[in-house]
Amino acid sequence: MDLARIKKELETRCNLKQNSKVLVGVSGGPDSLCLLHILNKLGFPLVVAHLNHKIRHSADAEADFVAKMADKYDLPFVLMEKDIKSLAKERRASLEEVAREERYWFLFTTAEEHQALAVAVGHTADDQVETVLLHILRGSGLRGLTGMQIKSITKYHDMIALIRPLIGIWRVQIEAYCEQNNLHPCFDESNWDNSYSRNRVRNELIPHLTDFNPRIKDRLLSLADILRGDFWVLEKFAEKAYKKCMIEEGIEYLLFSLEGIKKEEIGIQRLILRKALEKLLQDLREVDFQKVEMLRNFIFNPNSSRHMELKKGVNIYLRNDSLVITLKKYPPLEPNWPQVKLIEQLQLKHPGLIKLPNGWLIDIKTVSVPKVIKSKKKPGEIFCVHIDVDKLSQSLYLRNCKPGDRFNPLGMGDRSKKVSDFWIDKKIPRWARSHWPIVFSENRIIWIPGFQPAHFCRIKGDTQKALRIEVKKAVA
């Protein structure tokens, strides 16, 4: 085994220096034992960590073995025990998935405690081939076909890298190295249990594919390397497009320009959406090609509600010309949408500037009719309206919407419609309606801010006196 090449890759591709402390995850098997021996031989400061998952009868013996190896090399050793079977039952998840999650959280927490710069694990070229095949079987996109990276930042820590120094080395080479260096690893009998999908790929699928091409593993490893290079070129274009389409990044939600995404080529659309889901979910394993394509299809062919639950806890909303991807039940509201929670109706004295709850103001002024007729609404003045004050027989009030409310919007003559239907026509989502302020007089709605006034109190040629009403955010 070429240790000089491994050291060079650790320095150039993993950005490690000779004094960089590394936490090594050691199970006691050939791969991790070989990794420990090599890193120790190369002189890196090491911490050895082992998670006893209590799954197999040999688990305690394996933990003792790793502890003795750490003691032999005079290295710090950290052991944690977890009842993975109980956790898997409690979470209703597979043993394989829970064991993986618990192991990585343990490794990265321990690495932070020991001020390690990286967590090293013993993934090999064989693991890479198995991963690529698993991704193909699950329906992966381009990203999944690139396999595992030699260095990556994961959801487990945003500063400490996960490194795989043996990712280009075959298992037969590792077993030969163990034999040459008098290393006697533990062998995991569960590797032959084909109820695990990875084991079935390793023990059944790969031998079958080898009948078609004896060098199938080399070909698949080469494919992952080639696609990885191509993928990172595309990723640079996608990063620019992502930033261009991004409107807002908030807590547990992302807001994008819908038209911006639609204008991109299909491949870039997929990469933008994948990147968005990864950013929210922080786990590549939760973002497969089917989810990305489902989201992309929804953008072009939405349902009537313009809402979709992509997966449990991930909600997609199309709002006017924007796409909202959120981990919350409802998307964030448009910043200029007035939201005023009123316990009871509020009398509006005019003229006057009245402070409203939730940081909003309502400004009412008397204006000359000629000025109103000549004036043109400026962009952004949708929350301003002029009404004929003589058409009002009583005072103005402000309240929130009530069930059964009807509105006679400008342009409908003497006809009216349910306010609930009006909201639907204007594409105002249900969660934004209950606190939307409504101006009314004598139980007739005068104006719903953001839209046209009532038809009966519109400004006409014979209007003698007008009111200008504006709803706006208070300036901090």
XYZ file of C-alpha atoms in Angstrom:
476
model
C 0.000 0.000 0.000
C 1.376 3.398 -0.990
C 1.466 5.335 2.301
C 3.186 8.311 0.677
C 0.227 8.737 -1.705
C -2.252 8.482 1.177
C -0.320 11.127 3.118
C -0.253 13.426 0.092
C -4.018 13.094 -0.390
C -4.597 13.825 3.299
C -2.564 17.010 2.917
C -3.852 18.171 -0.480
C -7.451 16.917 -0.612
C -8.276 16.810 3.108
C -6.248 19.919 4.071
C -4.543 18.189 6.996
C -1.154 19.240 8.336
C 1.263 17.006 10.199
C 0.046 18.377 13.543
C -3.684 18.230 12.691
C -5.538 16.210 15.316
C -7.823 13.523 13.846
C -10.515 11.483 15.569
C -10.626 7.949 14.139
C -13.842 5.948 14.267
C -12.710 2.368 14.906
C -15.141 -0.552 14.883
C -12.415 -3.197 15.153
C -12.925 -4.510 11.610
C -10.195 -4.685 8.928
C -10.964 -1.298 7.344
C -10.952 0.836 10.488
C -8.039 -1.085 12.037
C -5.980 -0.562 8.874
C -6.933 3.151 8.911
C -5.849 3.515 12.544
C -2.524 1.803 11.869
C -1.776 3.952 8.799
C -2.695 7.299 10.412
C -0.659 6.428 13.495
C 2.292 5.397 11.312
C 2.049 8.697 9.393
C 2.401 10.553 12.682
C -0.912 12.401 12.979
C -2.126 13.172 16.537
C -5.062 10.775 17.010
C -8.054 10.119 19.247
C -9.697 6.685 18.988
C -13.487 6.464 19.341
C -15.777 3.431 19.410
C -19.561 3.149 19.717
C -20.744 -0.109 21.268
C -24.198 -0.467 19.707
C -25.113 -3.602 21.685
C -26.572 -5.265 18.588
C -24.353 -8.344 18.297
C -23.215 -10.816 20.960
C -19.627 -9.903 20.091
C -20.177 -6.149 20.652
C -18.555 -6.011 24.110
C -15.556 -8.065 22.953
C -15.081 -5.702 19.971
C -15.161 -2.667 22.279
C -12.491 -4.288 24.514
C -10.374 -5.070 21.445
C -10.443 -1.453 20.207
C -9.600 -0.183 23.705
C -6.542 -2.474 23.792
C -5.419 -1.258 20.341
C -5.651 2.372 21.486
C -3.677 1.490 24.608
C -1.071 -0.316 22.491
C -0.508 2.849 20.413
C -0.718 5.028 23.564
C -3.672 6.986 22.153
C -6.666 8.571 23.929
C -9.719 6.295 23.750
C -13.392 7.240 24.028
C -16.119 4.599 24.342
C -19.867 5.109 24.277
C -22.572 2.484 24.663
C -25.991 2.821 23.010
C -28.933 0.432 22.974
C -29.557 0.735 19.231
C -32.307 -1.910 19.159
C -34.392 0.037 21.678
C -33.758 3.337 19.885
C -34.746 1.832 16.518
C -37.980 0.501 18.017
C -38.707 3.828 19.693
C -38.081 5.803 16.459
C -39.708 3.202 14.215
C -36.590 3.190 12.037
C -34.223 0.496 10.785
C -31.327 -0.744 12.913
C -28.955 0.173 10.103
C -30.131 3.799 9.935
C -30.259 4.393 13.691
C -26.827 2.814 14.228
C -25.366 5.059 11.528
C -26.957 8.226 12.933
C -25.944 7.519 16.517
C -22.392 6.627 15.502
C -21.836 9.839 13.546
C -23.356 12.078 16.221
C -21.083 10.402 18.771
C -17.979 10.740 16.575
C -18.488 14.414 15.819
C -19.459 15.351 19.396
C -16.332 13.596 20.644
C -14.198 15.242 17.949
C -15.398 18.680 19.077
C -14.665 17.851 22.727
C -11.109 16.814 21.809
C -10.611 19.749 19.389
C -10.013 17.425 16.436
C -10.030 18.975 12.948
C -11.474 15.918 11.218
C -13.290 12.632 11.786
C -11.739 9.762 9.815
C -13.693 6.631 8.887
C -12.617 3.515 7.033
C -14.767 3.582 3.883
C -13.057 1.791 1.004
C -13.320 1.583 -2.784
C -15.632 -1.409 -2.288
C -17.919 0.735 -0.123
C -17.880 3.362 -2.855
C -19.006 0.861 -5.499
C -21.749 -0.466 -3.213
C -22.931 3.098 -2.536
C -23.135 3.936 -6.241
C -25.146 0.758 -6.930
C -27.489 1.453 -3.996
C -28.086 4.970 -5.333
C -28.847 3.583 -8.798
C -31.319 1.085 -7.323
C -33.030 3.820 -5.284
C -33.350 6.105 -8.311
C -30.574 8.626 -7.828
C -29.761 11.699 -9.870
C -26.291 12.805 -10.906
C -25.252 13.755 -7.360
C -25.888 10.257 -6.035
C -23.847 8.654 -8.812
C -20.753 10.592 -7.687
C -20.683 8.465 -4.523
C -18.877 9.468 -1.337
C -16.293 12.258 -1.216
C -12.848 11.886 0.309
C -13.676 14.997 2.369
C -17.099 16.464 3.140
C -18.891 18.718 5.579
C -21.954 16.991 6.998
C -25.026 17.869 9.034
C -23.231 16.591 12.129
C -20.832 19.547 12.283
C -20.345 22.636 10.141
C -16.600 22.969 10.830
C -15.216 19.483 11.444
C -14.809 17.527 8.190
C -15.587 13.866 7.592
C -12.642 12.288 5.774
C -12.264 8.905 4.073
C -8.529 8.277 3.501
C -9.110 4.718 2.175
C -11.863 5.557 -0.322
C -9.623 4.672 -3.291
C -8.256 1.426 -1.815
C -9.836 -2.003 -2.351
C -10.772 -4.273 0.532
C -8.431 -7.024 -0.662
C -5.535 -4.555 -0.370
C -6.638 -3.661 3.153
C -6.850 -7.295 4.238
C -3.401 -7.894 2.765
C -2.074 -4.852 4.681
C -3.530 -6.215 7.933
C -1.841 -9.564 7.334
C 1.516 -7.971 6.449
C 1.464 -5.814 9.593
C 0.319 -8.576 11.933
C -3.043 -6.918 12.590
C -5.821 -9.234 13.696
C -9.141 -7.466 13.175
C -12.569 -8.551 14.326
C -14.892 -9.817 11.618
C -18.514 -8.752 11.692
C -20.730 -11.796 11.127
C -23.648 -9.505 10.247
C -21.865 -8.668 6.960
C -23.364 -11.911 5.638
C -26.902 -11.033 6.702
C -28.610 -10.243 3.396
C -31.608 -8.661 5.093
C -29.494 -5.476 4.979
C -29.650 -3.857 1.533
C -25.909 -3.061 1.407
C -24.989 -6.645 2.255
C -27.286 -7.941 -0.468
C -25.620 -5.643 -3.018
C -22.187 -6.812 -1.820
C -22.961 -10.532 -1.559
C -25.430 -11.059 -4.410
C -25.561 -8.216 -6.945
C -21.850 -7.490 -7.412
C -20.885 -11.182 -7.925
C -23.710 -11.414 -10.484
C -22.509 -8.268 -12.325
C -18.963 -9.648 -12.285
C -20.200 -12.495 -14.524
C -20.951 -9.829 -17.169
C -17.754 -7.870 -16.627
C -14.963 -9.151 -14.338
C -13.805 -5.542 -13.885
C -17.241 -4.129 -13.044
C -16.041 -2.687 -9.721
C -13.218 -0.794 -11.447
C -15.689 0.512 -14.035
C -18.151 1.719 -11.385
C -15.401 3.370 -9.344
C -14.148 5.098 -12.498
C -17.716 6.188 -13.349
C -18.099 7.844 -9.932
C -14.773 9.676 -10.373
C -15.709 10.949 -13.851
C -19.176 12.070 -12.815
C -17.779 13.774 -9.720
C -15.643 16.019 -11.911
C -18.571 16.798 -14.223
C -20.885 17.391 -11.293
C -18.682 20.042 -9.688
C -18.527 21.963 -12.974
C -22.338 21.987 -13.096
C -22.443 22.837 -9.412
C -20.606 26.130 -10.079
C -23.272 27.150 -12.617
C -25.999 26.004 -10.225
C -24.526 28.065 -7.377
C -24.735 31.240 -9.465
C -28.296 30.436 -10.550
C -29.251 29.575 -6.961
C -28.080 32.972 -5.698
C -29.777 34.737 -8.610
C -33.133 33.037 -7.919
C -32.917 33.358 -4.136
C -35.160 36.077 -2.674
C -34.900 35.353 1.034
C -33.330 32.804 3.357
C -35.124 32.679 6.693
C -35.373 30.417 9.705
C -36.594 27.052 8.378
C -37.701 28.464 5.037
C -36.326 29.535 1.652
C -38.014 31.916 -0.781
C -37.197 31.837 -4.520
C -38.276 33.666 -7.648
C -40.599 31.257 -9.430
C -40.007 32.795 -12.849
C -36.260 32.840 -12.189
C -36.210 29.065 -11.656
C -38.489 28.414 -14.631
C -36.129 30.295 -16.976
C -33.189 27.990 -16.174
C -32.383 24.809 -18.082
C -33.898 21.628 -16.634
C -30.573 20.381 -15.269
C -29.907 23.653 -13.448
C -33.500 23.700 -12.116
C -32.888 20.297 -10.543
C -29.590 21.390 -9.005
C -31.149 24.581 -7.554
C -33.998 22.611 -5.975
C -31.674 19.883 -4.692
C -29.416 22.511 -3.125
C -32.436 24.169 -1.467
C -33.667 20.878 0.016
C -30.179 19.972 1.208
C -29.821 23.347 2.915
C -33.072 22.874 4.841
C -32.781 19.155 5.579
C -28.980 19.119 6.034
C -28.787 15.518 4.908
C -28.087 14.298 1.370
C -29.703 10.951 2.172
C -33.094 12.673 2.484
C -32.844 14.331 -0.947
C -33.257 11.810 -3.759
C -33.947 12.424 -7.432
C -37.645 11.521 -7.100
C -38.207 14.245 -4.471
C -36.422 16.854 -6.599
C -38.378 15.890 -9.705
C -41.662 15.852 -7.785
C -40.939 19.405 -6.660
C -39.943 20.514 -10.154
C -43.137 19.054 -11.659
C -45.234 20.785 -9.002
C -43.733 24.159 -9.958
C -44.920 23.739 -13.552
C -48.190 21.903 -12.786
C -49.459 23.027 -9.354
C -52.698 21.864 -7.799
C -55.530 24.283 -7.008
C -54.317 24.913 -3.451
C -50.773 25.653 -4.723
C -49.490 23.679 -1.738
C -47.785 20.306 -1.510
C -46.214 18.331 1.326
C -43.089 16.996 -0.387
C -42.310 14.696 2.528
C -43.252 14.710 6.188
C -42.374 18.120 7.588
C -41.410 19.711 4.242
C -44.062 22.020 2.771
C -44.010 23.632 -0.656
C -46.064 26.732 -1.467
C -46.434 28.730 -4.673
C -47.235 32.317 -3.767
C -47.799 34.800 -6.583
C -44.417 34.727 -8.356
C -42.477 33.030 -5.582
C -41.658 29.518 -4.432
C -41.562 28.834 -0.694
C -39.864 25.717 0.679
C -40.379 25.495 4.425
C -40.135 23.157 7.394
C -43.006 25.053 9.016
C -46.694 24.292 8.663
C -47.283 27.613 6.902
C -44.988 29.782 4.782
C -43.832 33.241 5.889
C -46.210 36.003 4.877
C -45.337 38.659 2.352
C -43.626 41.459 4.341
C -46.071 44.080 2.989
C -49.194 42.095 3.887
C -50.950 43.854 6.784
C -51.458 41.608 9.790
C -53.333 43.301 12.628
C -54.754 41.151 15.409
C -57.838 42.987 16.727
C -59.682 41.655 19.765
C -62.574 44.035 19.078
C -63.455 46.559 16.404
C -61.582 49.860 16.474
C -63.200 53.229 15.659
C -61.220 55.248 13.101
C -61.372 58.969 13.796
C -60.534 61.099 10.808
C -58.405 62.863 9.922
C -55.792 61.162 12.061
C -52.876 58.744 12.350
C -53.789 55.705 14.403
C -51.354 53.139 15.776
C -52.465 49.557 15.277
C -51.211 46.314 16.862
C -48.337 44.359 15.287
C -46.448 47.516 14.241
C -48.926 48.893 11.686
C -50.452 52.373 11.218
C -53.590 53.648 9.507
C -53.404 57.205 8.193
C -56.662 58.988 7.231
C -56.697 62.405 5.550
C -59.293 64.625 3.910
C -58.199 65.519 0.359
C -59.600 67.658 -2.456
C -61.538 65.777 -5.110
C -59.753 67.416 -8.109
C -56.436 66.280 -6.647
C -57.762 62.725 -6.326
C -59.093 62.653 -9.893
C -55.812 63.920 -11.334
C -53.541 61.740 -9.197
C -52.219 58.417 -10.414
C -51.362 55.603 -8.074
C -47.638 55.106 -7.682
C -46.089 51.634 -7.605
C -46.386 50.197 -4.099
C -49.476 52.257 -3.223
C -51.841 49.297 -3.203
C -52.421 49.882 0.506
C -53.795 53.346 -0.143
C -57.352 54.201 -1.282
C -59.651 57.195 -1.870
C -63.361 57.024 -0.995
C -66.375 59.344 -1.216
C -66.941 60.359 2.418
C -70.554 61.471 1.758
C -71.493 57.866 0.971
C -70.731 56.932 4.584
C -73.686 57.334 6.939
C -71.746 56.368 10.068
C -68.206 56.363 11.469
C -65.429 54.188 10.090
C -64.277 51.123 11.993
C -61.521 48.572 11.639
C -61.846 44.871 12.441
C -60.728 41.467 11.244
C -62.684 39.287 8.863
C -65.745 37.421 10.153
C -67.463 34.308 8.772
C -70.216 35.291 6.349
C -68.700 38.700 5.447
C -69.652 39.965 2.002
C -67.945 42.633 -0.111
C -69.091 44.816 -3.001
C -65.719 45.489 -4.727
C -65.271 48.239 -7.280
C -66.479 47.094 -10.686
C -69.250 44.790 -9.448
C -72.076 47.358 -9.467
C -74.739 46.455 -6.931
C -73.598 42.858 -6.649
C -71.516 41.469 -3.781
C -69.525 38.333 -3.092
C -68.397 36.380 -0.078
C -65.116 37.700 1.311
C -63.919 34.071 1.465
C -64.386 33.862 -2.323
C -62.687 37.236 -2.737
C -59.609 35.906 -0.866
C -59.483 32.888 -3.152
C -59.742 35.062 -6.277
C -56.868 37.220 -4.997
C -54.803 34.146 -4.067
C -54.501 35.167 -0.412
C -53.744 31.973 1.560
C -55.992 30.903 4.410
C -53.359 31.466 7.111
C -53.035 35.168 6.121
C -56.752 36.011 6.191
C -57.762 35.940 9.858
C -55.643 38.962 10.879
C -56.037 40.990 7.689
C -57.624 44.368 8.680
C -60.925 45.408 7.066
C -62.351 48.953 7.016
C -66.138 49.080 7.335
C -69.018 51.422 8.120
C -72.560 50.470 9.126
C -71.702 46.762 8.659
C -70.719 47.387 5.040
C -67.134 46.726 4.027
C -65.588 49.932 2.670
C -62.140 48.610 1.836
C -59.916 45.564 2.156
C -56.370 47.036 2.235
C -54.327 45.986 -0.761
C -57.327 45.891 -3.082
C -60.036 48.110 -4.587
C -62.584 49.999 -2.461
C -66.277 49.156 -2.321
C -68.171 50.067 -5.472
C -70.785 52.228 -3.689
C -68.227 54.642 -2.163
C -65.991 55.052 -5.196
C -64.837 58.505 -6.346
C -67.117 59.845 -9.098
C -67.470 63.074 -11.020
C -70.012 64.460 -8.518
C -67.988 63.552 -5.404
C -67.725 66.583 -3.108
C -65.424 65.308 -0.349
C -62.884 62.494 -0.310
C -60.934 60.549 2.289
C -57.506 59.138 1.675
C -56.902 56.008 3.759
C -53.490 54.350 3.937
C -52.334 51.297 5.872
C -48.571 51.137 6.379
C -45.813 49.699 8.524
C -44.616 51.903 11.383
C -41.043 53.133 10.821
C -38.782 51.823 13.566
